[in-house]
C-alpha atoms as one frame of an Amber mdcrd trajectory, in Angstrom:
protein
 121.278 156.617 105.813 122.163 154.243 102.892 122.624 151.393 105.336 119.212
 151.737 106.725 117.631 151.762 103.262 119.569 148.549 102.367 118.612 146.949
 105.622 114.945 147.940 104.915 115.075 146.514 101.380 116.676 143.182 102.566
 113.759 142.786 105.134 111.125 143.426 102.434 112.882 140.758 100.123 113.149
 138.244 103.181 109.555 138.689 104.008 108.338 138.236 100.518 110.539 135.088
 100.377 109.121 133.718 103.397 105.638 134.338 102.292 106.190 132.476  98.863
 107.574 129.506 101.109 104.348 129.403 103.256 102.240 126.208 103.869  98.616
 127.481 103.614  96.744 124.130 102.895  96.450 121.139 105.267  95.485 117.547
 104.478  94.522 115.530 107.462  93.048 111.919 108.039  93.061 109.713 111.118
  96.696 108.660 110.728  98.532 111.916 109.842  98.448 115.446 108.600 100.548
 117.407 106.256 100.616 121.046 105.170 101.652 122.326 101.796 101.648 125.455
  99.784  98.538 126.816  97.873 100.445 126.279  94.535 100.284 122.607  95.396
  97.307 120.229  95.264  96.294 116.612  96.339  96.406 114.485  93.302  96.011
 111.054  95.005  94.545 110.252  98.304  93.271 107.354 100.540  94.148 104.790
  97.893  96.251 101.788  98.417  99.431 102.194  96.317 100.153  98.527  96.624
  98.498  95.390  98.138 100.893  96.089 101.117  99.785  99.558 101.902  96.791
 100.880 103.621  96.800 104.694 103.005  98.570 106.602 100.281  98.552 110.379
  99.694 100.355 112.353  96.996 100.664 116.343  96.996 102.261 117.787  94.020
 102.963 121.245  92.629 100.368 122.464  90.219 101.327 122.107  86.559 102.800
 125.416  85.092 103.726 124.055  81.563 104.156 120.798  79.728 107.739 120.340
  80.361 108.939 121.070  83.902 108.925 118.272  86.500 106.453 118.737  89.356
 108.010 118.237  92.716 105.852 116.020  95.005 105.516 114.183  98.273 103.912
 110.773  98.768 103.025 109.143 102.095 102.345 105.486 102.415 101.513 103.588
 105.376 102.496  99.982 105.317  99.811  97.180 106.275 102.637  95.076 107.377
 104.215  95.592 110.858 107.793  95.629 109.642 110.566  94.276 111.785 113.511
  95.505 109.897 115.324  98.743 110.802 114.398 101.892 109.116 117.925 102.117
 107.711 117.214  98.553 105.990 113.803  99.783 104.776 115.175 102.947 103.276
 117.828 100.817 101.420 115.383  98.196 100.206 113.131 100.992  98.744 116.224
 102.232  96.801 117.250  98.694  95.659 113.547  98.277  94.397 114.431 101.186
  92.029 117.309  99.514  90.730 115.505  96.168  90.298 112.872  97.854  88.236
 115.569  99.120  85.839 115.450 102.744  86.779 118.902 104.372  86.503 119.727
 105.633  89.924 122.542 106.259  92.348 122.749 106.922  96.016 123.905 110.387
  96.827 123.339 110.280 100.558 123.550 106.860 102.615 120.800 106.207 105.164
 121.129 108.606 108.246 118.956 108.980 111.223 115.955 111.579 111.293 113.126
 112.523 113.570 109.895 113.636 112.153 106.707 114.181 114.295 108.556 112.841
 117.269 109.164 109.401 115.455 112.817 108.287 114.732 113.601 106.887 111.336
 115.960 106.976 108.467 116.319 108.944 105.213 118.231 107.978 102.050 118.721
 110.264  99.047 119.227 109.221  95.604 119.318 110.612  92.053 117.368 108.864
  89.241 116.550 109.449  85.660 112.901 109.130  84.922 111.117 110.101  81.573
 114.421 112.171  80.781 114.217 114.185  84.075 116.985 113.926  86.687 115.086
 113.588  89.726 116.247 113.759  93.495 114.585 111.245  95.485 114.402 111.542
  99.189 113.022 108.527 100.940 111.985 108.899 104.689 110.989 105.840 106.639
 109.551 106.165 110.043 108.211 103.550 112.459 105.836 103.789 115.414 106.525
 101.806 118.496 104.005  99.182 117.140 106.022  98.839 113.973 103.471 100.701
 111.867 105.801 101.919 109.102 105.509 105.370 107.138 107.147 105.555 104.074
 107.442 109.219 102.832 108.950 110.093  99.405 109.807 113.343  98.183 110.738
 113.890  94.600 112.311 117.112  93.254 114.100 118.439  90.180 117.621 117.732
  90.562 118.632 120.657  88.595 116.551 122.953  90.977 117.338 121.056  94.271
 118.558 124.265  96.010 115.277 126.014  95.573 112.933 123.001  95.672 114.601
 121.562  98.682 113.397 124.521 100.928 109.846 124.015 100.260 110.279 120.273
 100.602 111.709 120.544 103.972 108.981 122.778 105.139 106.334 120.174 103.858
 108.268 117.263 105.465 108.506 119.030 108.811 104.918 119.848 108.880 103.987
 116.274 108.913 102.169 115.174 112.222 101.765 111.453 112.733  98.801 110.584
 114.828
């Protein structure tokens, strides 16, 4: 009898945990769609991040206080049809951080990934930004015409285990059109 009660309580806890990790909102445009939790919001959309980008989107956790780092996901589409491999592009993005003087180190070398049916690369690094230790996860995807999608996820390095779960749900929700 006690075993049934424990099993029942575990099922309740798991269902609440899954509900807390659900993606209730969707952002969509002509190039991609992304799902994110209702506790997040779009803070930048359809603005060129640089002269070499066509579309930029940033979704971020809502601010809860003045001191916690807010996890976020950025999607940038390059104007240029990049010829470099996705591994090279992922490393180039990391090297750009180093050149800009941001203290950082690679914690996972580029490896292969597939998101929305597109093959690409992912590199992970830890950087210190405004006093926060941030885990950066850089995904680089290319379509067959070399249209390049750069997706960057930033999470609090001290909360990597909990924030990584929602990050992975968001990243895996992306649909490239």
